[in-house]
XYZ file of C-alpha atoms in Angstrom:
146
model
C 74.539 143.544 64.363
C 73.450 143.607 68.005
C 71.775 140.191 67.659
C 74.884 138.521 66.208
C 77.067 140.011 68.938
C 74.691 138.718 71.615
C 74.676 135.290 69.955
C 78.498 135.153 69.926
C 78.693 136.194 73.583
C 76.075 133.562 74.511
C 77.952 130.797 72.672
C 81.262 131.746 74.312
C 79.592 131.848 77.729
C 78.046 128.400 77.178
C 81.404 126.969 76.059
C 83.061 128.424 79.141
C 80.489 126.837 81.437
C 80.802 123.503 79.649
C 84.587 123.604 80.168
C 84.122 124.189 83.891
C 81.678 121.315 84.190
C 83.841 118.777 82.357
C 84.716 115.757 84.523
C 88.331 115.150 85.381
C 90.575 113.831 88.104
C 90.846 115.878 91.230
C 94.302 117.444 91.604
C 96.376 115.795 94.282
C 94.617 112.420 94.178
C 96.888 109.405 93.757
C 96.194 105.694 93.858
C 98.240 103.936 96.570
C 98.491 100.147 96.850
C 100.339 98.036 99.413
C 102.411 94.949 98.796
C 105.686 93.091 99.252
C 108.693 93.162 96.891
C 109.260 89.792 95.207
C 112.082 90.695 92.822
C 114.401 93.600 91.968
C 116.253 93.599 88.636
C 118.844 96.275 87.750
C 118.133 98.039 84.462
C 118.980 101.205 82.535
C 116.511 104.048 82.026
C 116.758 106.361 79.031
C 118.044 109.848 79.735
C 115.402 112.466 80.403
C 117.137 115.042 78.179
C 115.136 116.171 75.166
C 116.606 115.019 71.859
C 117.777 117.808 69.553
C 117.863 120.584 72.152
C 121.671 120.721 72.046
C 121.690 121.156 68.270
C 119.055 123.908 68.386
C 120.752 125.833 71.196
C 124.179 125.407 69.572
C 122.810 126.547 66.213
C 121.250 129.657 67.731
C 124.469 130.478 69.583
C 126.470 129.995 66.374
C 124.045 132.238 64.489
C 124.425 134.947 67.104
C 128.212 134.769 67.037
C 128.294 134.616 63.230
C 126.162 137.762 62.989
C 128.880 139.685 64.849
C 131.514 138.877 62.217
C 132.136 140.949 59.089
C 129.539 142.705 56.980
C 127.486 142.127 53.823
C 128.018 138.748 52.153
C 130.809 137.860 54.574
C 128.418 138.263 57.485
C 125.853 136.021 55.766
C 128.493 133.317 55.233
C 129.684 133.660 58.848
C 126.083 133.321 60.092
C 125.495 130.154 58.047
C 128.813 128.601 59.093
C 128.230 129.627 62.721
C 124.772 128.063 62.710
C 125.958 124.771 61.201
C 129.057 124.598 63.402
C 127.093 125.489 66.525
C 124.444 122.874 65.761
C 127.076 120.158 65.293
C 128.922 121.156 68.470
C 125.696 121.375 70.485
C 124.608 117.946 69.272
C 127.951 116.387 70.302
C 127.795 118.003 73.748
C 124.264 116.692 74.258
C 125.301 113.157 73.251
C 127.824 113.132 76.111
C 125.092 114.050 78.606
C 122.507 111.587 77.264
C 123.860 108.597 79.183
C 121.336 106.065 80.532
C 120.286 106.442 84.157
C 120.676 103.441 86.502
C 117.271 102.029 87.375
C 115.510 98.972 88.697
C 112.497 96.931 87.738
C 110.645 96.036 90.910
C 108.065 93.235 91.011
C 105.581 93.736 93.847
C 102.815 91.340 94.899
C 99.996 93.516 96.169
C 97.874 92.604 99.175
C 95.188 91.462 96.710
C 97.641 88.968 95.139
C 98.224 90.867 91.876
C 101.796 91.182 90.584
C 102.793 94.710 89.586
C 106.040 95.632 87.777
C 107.379 99.150 88.260
C 110.515 100.489 86.573
C 112.040 103.504 88.300
C 115.392 105.125 89.133
C 117.455 103.098 91.610
C 116.363 103.364 95.234
C 118.978 101.683 97.475
C 116.496 101.633 100.386
C 114.428 98.885 98.696
C 115.074 95.142 99.129
C 113.350 91.820 98.360
C 110.722 90.893 100.979
C 110.167 94.487 102.066
C 106.632 95.864 102.606
C 106.104 98.794 100.221
C 103.605 101.229 98.780
C 103.001 101.547 95.054
C 102.082 105.167 94.444
C 100.297 106.099 91.223
C 99.900 103.960 88.126
C 101.239 103.617 84.612
C 104.599 105.212 83.835
C 104.232 107.526 86.813
C 104.065 104.682 89.370
C 106.739 104.577 92.088
C 107.598 102.015 94.777
C 108.400 103.484 98.201
C 109.151 101.833 101.560
C 106.319 101.591 104.114
């Protein structure tokens, strides 16, 4: 018994040390490149609201309200109707708030001659020919004035 307990503790300790030693990016580091804007094209970005949240929240609210009505079988029916009605209402409310966000696709020629396209929310301070920084990479990249 004592041997198996010591073995389990040793394995957990080794796993913990391995997790601490795992390589990864250092928090706060960000790649920054310099360049000049060659083109800006207006575009639409999808809303950042999570799909289905309105229906879930509405359904839960309807369930809560339905549970306050009646008793016995009537309460059960009220809870089901409240859940369905709340889900439908919540979904419709969310649809009204899920409008696309105005954005822009910015083409930047870096100082090394590479063209980089970044799509981000509209920044009226940017214009063609302007010297800029490209912060980050991938979907998280942003173009900011120098």
